[in-house]
Amino acid sequence: MTTGSVSPKLASLAWPLVVGNLLQTFYNLADMFWVGRVGTAAVAAVSLMFPTSWLFVSLAMGLTAGSVALVSQHIGAGDDRAADNVVAQTTLLTVIVGIALSSVGYAFRHPLLTLVGAEGAVYVQALQYIEVLFFSIPFTFLFFVFRAVLRGAGDTRTAMWLMVLSAGLNVVLDPILILGFGPIDGMGTQGAAVATLIARVFAAIVGVYVLLRGNWGIQLRPEDLTPDWPVLKRLISIGYPATIDGAARSFAAVAMAALVARFGPVPTAAYGVGVRLMSVSWTISGAVGQATATGVGQNLGAKSPDRAAEVTWKATVGTLGILFAAGGLMVAFPGIAMRVFTNDPAVVEEGISFLRIIGPFLSFFGGLMVIQGGFRGAGDTRVAMALSFLSRWVLRIPVALLLAYGWTLQFGPIALSGMTWGVGGLWWAWSISALGSFVVGVLWFSLGHWRQGVLEEEQRQATAD
């Protein structure tokens, strides 16, 4: 990513990430498709648990944010051995954290379900789903290490092929375990979680094997698996804002799901399907943002900040164009999209309303993710975190309370009187927050404070010492 025309190299780096992320989304869509054959309560249960499961995925992404920045900048600077050490330290850190989170989540699963508003049959099926999913967390974290370090080195295709195999395994197992086949009894929502667990264990084992082989530009060296405290400190320093960012995003998703749940199972089911349809666009913009992070990191390591900026702006414009077209399809054909996952007329009707409000603003969700990728590649994860807080906790949640529940918000001498738009107010809160946070993100990146990369900062600190 440090030489030649930016756009073709960015596309070459991004398309395997897009495919990999789409396959990750295919996991979720396949779960929802087959769970939808069980009943509305099962759909609502998985919908409520989706933000919670995404919380742990976001934490894994946060933990590996430091490795992307460090590996990419070491590769750009030509120091491959230092990059290998970062791989080992990232693996050590994420495995320890993954096991700890899995244990804590399982211990507090009952209060968690009560917190998000699960009741009756939805509570029972959500519990069956989340209990199994907690066991998959350490393996999920290992796979994210694999993806992150290869991405930092500029190899996105190897992870894509592993995702193809893992997603294919999940898709085959879903109908068998959810609905039953031959001597295997259907397990409902629990079957969806078991299929996910098996697929993630497979991906983690193969990913570790690939890293140990070291034939793909980066290597996991067993002798490096002892704590290297300066590197661990740097990983935590860069990664903790991204981890907080991931947690804040996921807790905001849990909070929104809880706000929707207060309107009943029909809006909850419609919301779950709608968010999964939106997640297709997030996989595209998330992949482009990941490619942007690699491009920015490698160019800052090679001391080419202007080229790093060019990578970010071209990635942002391309993403806006693609997602504007996708949003147009959502607005034009919302009923067709909803009926793929549910035949309940009430759920379809509410889902149509959701997609028509969200669709015109879909591109701004993606544009912000690309801008955040630019900041993460520079190692400036605190700004990316601040933009996530702005989008969700400063704009989305307060606006949701204002428009859907009629709350009055007080800002010093200024009071905003609430509306009572009902569940539609929640859908508008998504759209308003997307536009506002994107504008702020563009202006913030334009200031250029990110141009000093992590390695340059380390060198300046070493000189000062």
Short mmCIF file of C-alpha atoms in Angstrom, two decimals:
data_model
loop_
_atom_site.label_atom_id
_atom_site.label_comp_id
_atom_site.label_asym_id
_atom_site.label_seq_id
_atom_site.Cartn_x
_atom_site.Cartn_y
_atom_site.Cartn_z
CA MET A 1 0.00 0.00 0.00
CA THR A 2 3.03 2.33 0.02
CA THR A 3 3.64 2.55 -3.76
CA GLY A 4 1.66 2.76 -6.98
CA SER A 5 -1.88 3.97 -7.63
CA VAL A 6 -3.98 4.08 -4.45
CA SER A 7 -7.41 3.05 -5.76
CA PRO A 8 -6.49 -0.33 -7.35
CA LYS A 9 -4.39 -1.34 -4.33
CA LEU A 10 -7.14 -0.28 -1.95
CA ALA A 11 -9.67 -2.31 -3.95
CA SER A 12 -7.33 -5.33 -3.99
CA LEU A 13 -6.94 -5.14 -0.23
CA ALA A 14 -10.62 -4.42 0.48
CA TRP A 15 -12.51 -6.93 -1.65
CA PRO A 16 -11.44 -10.05 0.31
CA LEU A 17 -12.37 -8.19 3.49
CA VAL A 18 -15.77 -7.37 2.00
CA VAL A 19 -16.29 -11.03 1.10
CA GLY A 20 -15.13 -12.16 4.55
CA ASN A 21 -17.39 -9.69 6.32
CA LEU A 22 -20.34 -10.58 4.12
CA LEU A 23 -19.78 -14.21 5.05
CA GLN A 24 -19.71 -13.19 8.72
CA THR A 25 -23.05 -11.48 8.14
CA PHE A 26 -24.22 -14.61 6.32
CA TYR A 27 -23.65 -16.44 9.60
CA ASN A 28 -26.18 -14.12 11.24
CA LEU A 29 -28.63 -14.12 8.35
CA ALA A 30 -28.57 -17.91 8.15
CA ASP A 31 -29.27 -18.10 11.90
CA MET A 32 -32.20 -15.69 11.53
CA PHE A 33 -33.55 -17.48 8.45
CA TRP A 34 -33.76 -20.89 10.13
CA VAL A 35 -34.72 -19.54 13.55
CA GLY A 36 -37.59 -17.73 11.79
CA ARG A 37 -38.98 -21.18 10.96
CA VAL A 38 -39.26 -21.90 14.70
CA GLY A 39 -41.51 -18.93 15.52
CA THR A 40 -41.76 -15.23 16.38
CA ALA A 41 -40.60 -15.79 19.98
CA ALA A 42 -37.42 -17.44 18.70
CA VAL A 43 -36.77 -14.54 16.29
CA ALA A 44 -37.29 -12.04 19.11
CA ALA A 45 -34.93 -14.03 21.38
CA VAL A 46 -32.09 -14.08 18.85
CA SER A 47 -32.76 -10.40 18.04
CA LEU A 48 -32.37 -9.46 21.69
CA MET A 49 -29.16 -11.47 22.00
CA PHE A 50 -27.57 -10.19 18.79
CA PRO A 51 -26.31 -6.92 20.37
CA THR A 52 -24.97 -8.89 23.35
CA SER A 53 -23.07 -11.34 21.16
CA TRP A 54 -21.84 -8.43 19.06
CA LEU A 55 -20.51 -6.85 22.27
CA PHE A 56 -17.93 -9.63 22.55
CA VAL A 57 -17.08 -9.45 18.85
CA SER A 58 -16.53 -5.69 19.28
CA LEU A 59 -14.29 -6.30 22.27
CA ALA A 60 -12.22 -8.71 20.17
CA MET A 61 -11.94 -6.08 17.44
CA GLY A 62 -10.86 -3.53 20.04
CA LEU A 63 -8.19 -5.80 21.49
CA THR A 64 -6.73 -6.40 18.02
CA ALA A 65 -6.86 -2.72 16.95
CA GLY A 66 -3.42 -2.15 18.44
CA SER A 67 -2.00 -5.10 16.51
CA VAL A 68 -3.28 -3.75 13.18
CA ALA A 69 -1.66 -0.37 13.81
CA LEU A 70 1.64 -1.82 15.06
CA VAL A 71 1.96 -4.64 12.51
CA SER A 72 1.10 -2.38 9.56
CA GLN A 73 3.50 0.36 10.66
CA HIS A 74 6.33 -2.13 11.35
CA ILE A 75 5.74 -3.69 7.92
CA GLY A 76 5.76 -0.23 6.31
CA ALA A 77 9.04 0.53 8.11
CA GLY A 78 10.55 -2.81 6.96
CA ASP A 79 10.88 -4.43 10.43
CA ASP A 80 9.19 -7.83 9.97
CA ARG A 81 10.69 -9.37 13.11
CA ALA A 82 9.14 -6.72 15.32
CA ALA A 83 5.82 -7.38 13.57
CA ASP A 84 6.08 -11.11 14.43
CA ASN A 85 6.58 -10.26 18.10
CA VAL A 86 3.42 -8.16 18.01
CA VAL A 87 1.54 -11.21 16.69
CA ALA A 88 2.59 -13.32 19.67
CA GLN A 89 1.82 -10.62 22.24
CA THR A 90 -1.60 -10.01 20.69
CA THR A 91 -2.38 -13.73 20.85
CA LEU A 92 -1.34 -13.93 24.50
CA LEU A 93 -3.41 -10.89 25.47
CA THR A 94 -6.61 -11.83 23.63
CA VAL A 95 -6.70 -15.43 24.86
CA ILE A 96 -6.45 -14.34 28.49
CA VAL A 97 -9.12 -11.66 28.06
CA GLY A 98 -11.39 -13.97 26.05
CA ILE A 99 -11.41 -16.67 28.72
CA ALA A 100 -12.10 -14.08 31.43
CA LEU A 101 -15.01 -12.51 29.53
CA SER A 102 -16.51 -15.89 28.71
CA SER A 103 -16.50 -16.85 32.39
CA VAL A 104 -17.97 -13.56 33.60
CA GLY A 105 -20.67 -13.52 30.88
CA TYR A 106 -21.82 -17.03 31.69
CA ALA A 107 -21.95 -16.27 35.42
CA PHE A 108 -24.18 -13.22 34.88
CA ARG A 109 -26.35 -14.52 32.04
CA HIS A 110 -29.64 -14.37 34.01
CA PRO A 111 -29.32 -10.70 35.12
CA LEU A 112 -28.29 -9.83 31.57
CA LEU A 113 -31.49 -11.25 30.08
CA THR A 114 -33.59 -9.44 32.67
CA LEU A 115 -31.76 -6.20 31.88
CA VAL A 116 -32.59 -6.32 28.17
CA GLY A 117 -36.26 -7.02 28.88
CA ALA A 118 -36.58 -10.69 27.90
CA GLU A 119 -39.73 -12.29 29.30
CA GLY A 120 -41.65 -15.57 29.03
CA ALA A 121 -40.87 -17.74 26.03
CA VAL A 122 -38.43 -15.15 24.70
CA TYR A 123 -36.44 -15.36 27.96
CA VAL A 124 -36.24 -19.17 27.80
CA GLN A 125 -35.07 -19.28 24.19
CA ALA A 126 -32.67 -16.39 24.64
CA LEU A 127 -31.09 -18.18 27.63
CA GLN A 128 -30.59 -21.35 25.60
CA TYR A 129 -28.92 -19.33 22.86
CA ILE A 130 -26.59 -17.19 24.98
CA GLU A 131 -25.41 -20.00 27.27
CA VAL A 132 -23.75 -21.80 24.36
CA LEU A 133 -22.52 -18.61 22.73
CA PHE A 134 -20.45 -17.66 25.78
CA PHE A 135 -18.32 -20.78 25.26
CA SER A 136 -17.42 -19.59 21.76
CA ILE A 137 -15.87 -16.29 22.91
CA PRO A 138 -12.20 -17.42 23.30
CA PHE A 139 -12.28 -19.07 19.87
CA THR A 140 -13.86 -15.97 18.35
CA PHE A 141 -11.08 -13.87 19.82
CA LEU A 142 -8.39 -16.17 18.38
CA PHE A 143 -9.90 -15.90 14.91
CA PHE A 144 -9.94 -12.11 15.17
CA VAL A 145 -6.23 -12.16 16.05
CA PHE A 146 -5.61 -14.19 12.91
CA ARG A 147 -7.57 -11.77 10.73
CA ALA A 148 -6.07 -8.62 12.27
CA VAL A 149 -2.38 -9.50 12.02
CA LEU A 150 -2.66 -10.80 8.46
CA ARG A 151 -4.57 -7.65 7.53
CA GLY A 152 -1.84 -5.48 9.05
CA ALA A 153 0.69 -7.32 6.89
CA GLY A 154 -1.45 -6.69 3.80
CA ASP A 155 -2.79 -10.26 3.35
CA THR A 156 -6.59 -10.25 3.35
CA ARG A 157 -7.23 -13.25 1.09
CA THR A 158 -6.09 -16.02 3.44
CA ALA A 159 -8.58 -14.96 6.11
CA MET A 160 -11.29 -14.70 3.46
CA TRP A 161 -10.83 -18.35 2.44
CA LEU A 162 -10.95 -19.49 6.03
CA MET A 163 -14.14 -17.50 6.49
CA VAL A 164 -15.59 -19.24 3.42
CA LEU A 165 -14.98 -22.63 5.03
CA SER A 166 -16.24 -21.54 8.45
CA ALA A 167 -19.39 -19.89 7.10
CA GLY A 168 -20.11 -22.89 4.90
CA LEU A 169 -19.86 -25.18 7.91
CA ASN A 170 -22.22 -22.93 9.86
CA VAL A 171 -24.78 -22.82 7.05
CA VAL A 172 -24.80 -26.61 6.71
CA LEU A 173 -25.18 -27.13 10.46
CA ASP A 174 -27.90 -24.49 11.03
CA PRO A 175 -30.98 -26.32 9.64
CA ILE A 176 -29.80 -29.66 11.06
CA LEU A 177 -29.33 -28.38 14.61
CA ILE A 178 -32.15 -25.80 14.69
CA LEU A 179 -34.96 -27.82 13.07
CA GLY A 180 -33.59 -31.37 13.38
CA PHE A 181 -32.65 -33.95 10.78
CA GLY A 182 -32.96 -37.75 10.98
CA PRO A 183 -31.91 -38.91 14.46
CA ILE A 184 -30.90 -35.36 15.49
CA ASP A 185 -33.66 -33.53 17.38
CA GLY A 186 -34.14 -29.85 16.61
CA MET A 187 -32.74 -27.58 19.34
CA GLY A 188 -34.30 -24.29 18.21
CA THR A 189 -32.30 -21.21 19.16
CA GLN A 190 -29.77 -23.36 21.03
CA GLY A 191 -29.03 -25.18 17.78
CA ALA A 192 -28.10 -21.88 16.12
CA ALA A 193 -25.61 -21.18 18.91
CA VAL A 194 -24.12 -24.70 18.73
CA ALA A 195 -23.60 -24.33 14.96
CA THR A 196 -21.81 -21.03 15.55
CA LEU A 197 -19.63 -22.58 18.26
CA ILE A 198 -18.51 -25.46 16.03
CA ALA A 199 -17.72 -23.11 13.12
CA ARG A 200 -15.68 -20.75 15.32
CA VAL A 201 -13.69 -23.56 16.93
CA PHE A 202 -12.80 -24.80 13.45
CA ALA A 203 -11.77 -21.30 12.31
CA ALA A 204 -9.63 -20.71 15.40
CA ILE A 205 -7.73 -23.99 15.06
CA VAL A 206 -6.98 -23.48 11.37
CA GLY A 207 -6.05 -19.82 11.95
CA VAL A 208 -3.49 -20.68 14.64
CA TYR A 209 -2.01 -23.37 12.37
CA VAL A 210 -1.62 -20.84 9.53
CA LEU A 211 0.12 -18.35 11.82
CA LEU A 212 2.50 -21.02 13.16
CA ARG A 213 3.45 -22.02 9.61
CA GLY A 214 4.37 -18.41 8.84
CA ASN A 215 4.10 -18.69 5.05
CA TRP A 216 1.72 -15.75 4.67
CA GLY A 217 3.88 -12.71 5.48
CA ILE A 218 3.61 -12.88 9.27
CA GLN A 219 4.38 -15.60 11.81
CA LEU A 220 3.39 -16.66 15.32
CA ARG A 221 6.63 -17.71 17.01
CA PRO A 222 6.15 -19.86 20.16
CA GLU A 223 9.33 -18.40 21.70
CA ASP A 224 7.66 -14.96 21.65
CA LEU A 225 4.70 -16.12 23.77
CA THR A 226 6.29 -14.87 26.98
CA PRO A 227 5.12 -11.43 28.12
CA ASP A 228 6.95 -8.56 26.42
CA TRP A 229 5.76 -5.81 28.72
CA PRO A 230 6.65 -2.77 26.56
CA VAL A 231 4.82 -4.29 23.58
CA LEU A 232 1.86 -5.36 25.73
CA LYS A 233 1.72 -1.87 27.18
CA ARG A 234 1.66 -0.39 23.69
CA LEU A 235 -1.03 -2.85 22.54
CA ILE A 236 -3.17 -1.95 25.54
CA SER A 237 -2.49 1.77 25.12
CA ILE A 238 -3.68 1.68 21.50
CA GLY A 239 -6.29 -1.00 22.03
CA TYR A 240 -8.11 0.13 25.16
CA PRO A 241 -9.92 3.04 23.45
CA ALA A 242 -10.98 0.64 20.70
CA THR A 243 -12.12 -1.86 23.34
CA ILE A 244 -14.11 0.85 25.14
CA ASP A 245 -15.40 1.92 21.74
CA GLY A 246 -16.58 -1.62 20.99
CA ALA A 247 -18.18 -1.96 24.42
CA ALA A 248 -19.90 1.42 24.10
CA ARG A 249 -21.24 0.55 20.65
CA SER A 250 -22.52 -2.78 21.84
CA PHE A 251 -24.06 -1.43 25.04
CA ALA A 252 -25.77 1.21 22.92
CA ALA A 253 -27.12 -1.58 20.71
CA VAL A 254 -28.33 -3.42 23.83
CA ALA A 255 -29.93 -0.19 25.07
CA MET A 256 -31.68 0.36 21.73
CA ALA A 257 -32.88 -3.26 21.70
CA ALA A 258 -34.25 -2.76 25.21
CA LEU A 259 -36.03 0.44 24.11
CA VAL A 260 -37.56 -1.42 21.16
CA ALA A 261 -38.55 -4.39 23.37
CA ARG A 262 -40.80 -2.11 25.44
CA PHE A 263 -43.06 -1.82 22.39
CA GLY A 264 -43.61 -5.60 22.21
CA PRO A 265 -42.42 -8.65 20.26
CA VAL A 266 -43.55 -7.43 16.82
CA PRO A 267 -41.33 -4.29 16.70
CA THR A 268 -38.56 -6.33 18.35
CA ALA A 269 -38.70 -8.98 15.62
CA ALA A 270 -38.88 -6.30 12.89
CA TYR A 271 -35.93 -4.50 14.43
CA GLY A 272 -33.89 -7.71 14.56
CA VAL A 273 -34.50 -8.46 10.89
CA GLY A 274 -33.95 -4.82 9.87
CA VAL A 275 -30.66 -4.52 11.72
CA ARG A 276 -29.41 -7.72 10.10
CA LEU A 277 -30.27 -6.32 6.68
CA MET A 278 -28.39 -3.14 7.62
CA SER A 279 -25.46 -5.26 8.74
CA VAL A 280 -24.85 -6.21 5.10
CA SER A 281 -23.91 -2.57 4.48
CA TRP A 282 -21.82 -2.47 7.65
CA THR A 283 -19.81 -5.44 6.43
CA ILE A 284 -18.91 -3.50 3.28
CA SER A 285 -18.02 -0.27 5.04
CA GLY A 286 -16.32 -2.14 7.88
CA ALA A 287 -14.14 -4.00 5.37
CA VAL A 288 -13.22 -0.80 3.55
CA GLY A 289 -12.46 0.79 6.92
CA GLN A 290 -10.17 -2.14 7.78
CA ALA A 291 -8.37 -1.82 4.45
CA THR A 292 -8.07 1.90 5.07
CA ALA A 293 -6.47 1.23 8.47
CA THR A 294 -3.85 -1.00 6.81
CA GLY A 295 -3.16 1.59 4.09
CA VAL A 296 -2.85 4.45 6.58
CA GLY A 297 -0.64 2.40 8.93
CA GLN A 298 1.77 1.21 6.25
CA ASN A 299 2.09 4.68 4.73
CA LEU A 300 2.70 6.34 8.07
CA GLY A 301 5.35 3.67 8.78
CA ALA A 302 6.91 4.62 5.43
CA LYS A 303 6.61 8.32 6.39
CA SER A 304 4.06 9.16 3.65
CA PRO A 305 1.21 10.93 5.50
CA ASP A 306 -0.19 12.61 2.37
CA ARG A 307 -0.66 9.21 0.74
CA ALA A 308 -2.29 7.96 3.96
CA ALA A 309 -4.81 10.81 3.69
CA GLU A 310 -5.43 9.98 0.03
CA VAL A 311 -6.22 6.38 0.98
CA THR A 312 -8.83 7.54 3.51
CA TRP A 313 -10.61 10.07 1.29
CA LYS A 314 -10.83 7.75 -1.72
CA ALA A 315 -12.12 4.92 0.46
CA THR A 316 -14.77 7.18 2.00
CA VAL A 317 -16.09 8.47 -1.33
CA GLY A 318 -16.28 4.96 -2.80
CA THR A 319 -18.15 3.65 0.24
CA LEU A 320 -20.67 6.50 0.15
CA GLY A 321 -21.49 5.73 -3.47
CA ILE A 322 -21.99 1.98 -2.94
CA LEU A 323 -24.12 2.37 0.19
CA PHE A 324 -26.25 5.14 -1.30
CA ALA A 325 -27.29 2.63 -3.99
CA ALA A 326 -27.90 -0.06 -1.34
CA GLY A 327 -30.06 2.34 0.67
CA GLY A 328 -32.08 3.07 -2.44
CA LEU A 329 -32.84 -0.65 -2.82
CA MET A 330 -33.99 -0.76 0.81
CA VAL A 331 -36.41 2.10 0.20
CA ALA A 332 -37.65 0.66 -3.11
CA PHE A 333 -38.15 -2.98 -2.04
CA PRO A 334 -38.52 -3.13 1.77
CA GLY A 335 -41.33 -5.71 1.78
CA ILE A 336 -39.41 -8.19 -0.35
CA ALA A 337 -36.40 -7.95 1.97
CA MET A 338 -38.48 -8.48 5.12
CA ARG A 339 -40.43 -11.46 3.76
CA VAL A 340 -37.22 -13.41 3.20
CA PHE A 341 -36.99 -13.80 6.99
CA THR A 342 -40.57 -13.71 8.26
CA ASN A 343 -44.11 -14.19 7.01
CA ASP A 344 -45.77 -12.44 9.94
CA PRO A 345 -47.73 -9.53 8.33
CA ALA A 346 -47.38 -7.30 11.40
CA VAL A 347 -43.60 -7.81 11.54
CA VAL A 348 -43.28 -7.17 7.79
CA GLU A 349 -45.30 -3.94 8.05
CA GLU A 350 -43.17 -2.58 10.90
CA GLY A 351 -40.00 -3.66 9.10
CA ILE A 352 -41.03 -1.74 5.98
CA SER A 353 -41.34 1.41 8.09
CA PHE A 354 -37.87 0.79 9.58
CA LEU A 355 -36.15 0.28 6.23
CA ARG A 356 -37.79 3.30 4.57
CA ILE A 357 -36.60 5.60 7.35
CA ILE A 358 -33.09 4.13 7.57
CA GLY A 359 -32.41 3.61 3.85
CA PRO A 360 -31.72 7.22 2.77
CA PHE A 361 -29.13 7.59 5.56
CA LEU A 362 -27.42 4.23 5.13
CA SER A 363 -24.35 5.67 3.39
CA PHE A 364 -23.52 7.92 6.35
CA PHE A 365 -23.24 4.93 8.69
CA GLY A 366 -20.64 3.44 6.34
CA GLY A 367 -18.79 6.68 5.68
CA LEU A 368 -18.15 7.18 9.39
CA MET A 369 -16.76 3.63 9.70
CA VAL A 370 -14.20 4.34 6.96
CA ILE A 371 -13.11 7.61 8.60
CA GLN A 372 -12.71 5.73 11.89
CA GLY A 373 -10.56 3.16 10.06
CA GLY A 374 -8.21 5.95 9.03
CA PHE A 375 -7.80 7.05 12.64
CA ARG A 376 -7.24 3.44 13.81
CA GLY A 377 -4.54 2.82 11.22
CA ALA A 378 -2.70 5.84 12.60
CA GLY A 379 -3.04 4.37 16.10
CA ASP A 380 -5.31 7.26 17.12
CA THR A 381 -8.03 4.99 18.48
CA ARG A 382 -9.20 7.59 20.99
CA VAL A 383 -10.69 9.74 18.23
CA ALA A 384 -12.43 6.72 16.70
CA MET A 385 -13.83 5.99 20.16
CA ALA A 386 -15.03 9.56 20.58
CA LEU A 387 -16.86 9.42 17.25
CA SER A 388 -18.63 6.22 18.32
CA PHE A 389 -19.70 7.82 21.60
CA LEU A 390 -20.96 10.85 19.68
CA SER A 391 -22.96 8.70 17.26
CA ARG A 392 -24.58 6.47 19.85
CA TRP A 393 -24.62 8.01 23.31
CA VAL A 394 -24.67 11.73 22.48
CA LEU A 395 -27.04 11.55 19.52
CA ARG A 396 -28.84 8.22 19.03
CA ILE A 397 -29.99 7.27 22.55
CA PRO A 398 -31.04 10.80 23.66
CA VAL A 399 -32.86 11.42 20.36
CA ALA A 400 -34.58 8.04 20.72
CA LEU A 401 -35.83 8.97 24.19
CA LEU A 402 -36.90 12.37 22.88
CA LEU A 403 -38.83 11.14 19.84
CA ALA A 404 -40.17 7.74 20.91
CA TYR A 405 -40.86 8.14 24.62
CA GLY A 406 -41.60 11.85 24.87
CA TRP A 407 -38.83 12.60 27.37
CA THR A 408 -37.84 16.21 27.94
CA LEU A 409 -34.06 16.72 27.68
CA GLN A 410 -32.48 19.52 29.69
CA PHE A 411 -29.21 21.12 28.54
CA GLY A 412 -28.56 23.91 31.03
CA PRO A 413 -31.09 26.64 30.31
CA ILE A 414 -32.27 24.86 27.14
CA ALA A 415 -35.05 22.27 27.37
CA LEU A 416 -36.12 20.07 24.47
CA SER A 417 -39.68 18.83 24.76
CA GLY A 418 -40.18 15.24 23.68
CA MET A 419 -42.39 13.85 20.92
CA THR A 420 -44.51 10.72 21.16
CA TRP A 421 -43.83 9.18 17.78
CA GLY A 422 -43.71 5.69 19.26
CA VAL A 423 -41.40 3.09 17.80
CA GLY A 424 -40.95 5.17 14.63
CA GLY A 425 -39.07 7.70 16.75
CA LEU A 426 -36.47 5.01 17.43
CA TRP A 427 -35.95 4.49 13.71
CA TRP A 428 -35.49 8.25 13.16
CA ALA A 429 -32.95 8.39 15.98
CA TRP A 430 -30.73 5.97 14.01
CA SER A 431 -30.85 8.16 10.92
CA ILE A 432 -30.23 11.49 12.65
CA SER A 433 -27.24 10.15 14.57
CA ALA A 434 -25.70 8.71 11.38
CA LEU A 435 -25.75 12.04 9.54
CA GLY A 436 -24.55 14.13 12.49
CA SER A 437 -21.63 11.91 13.46
CA PHE A 438 -20.45 11.54 9.85
CA VAL A 439 -20.19 15.30 9.40
CA VAL A 440 -18.18 15.63 12.62
CA GLY A 441 -15.91 12.73 11.61
CA VAL A 442 -15.05 14.31 8.24
CA LEU A 443 -14.24 17.65 9.85
CA TRP A 444 -12.10 16.01 12.56
CA PHE A 445 -10.05 13.97 10.09
CA SER A 446 -9.48 17.10 8.00
CA LEU A 447 -7.60 18.68 10.91
CA GLY A 448 -4.74 16.18 10.34
CA HIS A 449 -3.67 15.60 13.93
CA TRP A 450 -3.46 11.84 13.16
CA ARG A 451 -0.46 12.28 10.80
CA GLN A 452 2.08 11.32 13.50
CA GLY A 453 1.98 7.53 13.61
CA VAL A 454 2.64 5.20 16.53
CA LEU A 455 6.25 4.38 15.56
CA GLU A 456 7.15 8.04 15.07
CA GLU A 457 5.72 8.78 18.49
CA GLU A 458 7.76 5.91 20.00
CA GLN A 459 10.95 7.22 18.33
CA ARG A 460 10.35 10.72 19.65
CA GLN A 461 9.75 9.36 23.14
CA ALA A 462 12.93 7.25 22.96
CA THR A 463 14.93 10.29 21.88
CA ALA A 464 13.48 12.32 24.74
CA ASP A 465 14.33 9.53 27.20
#
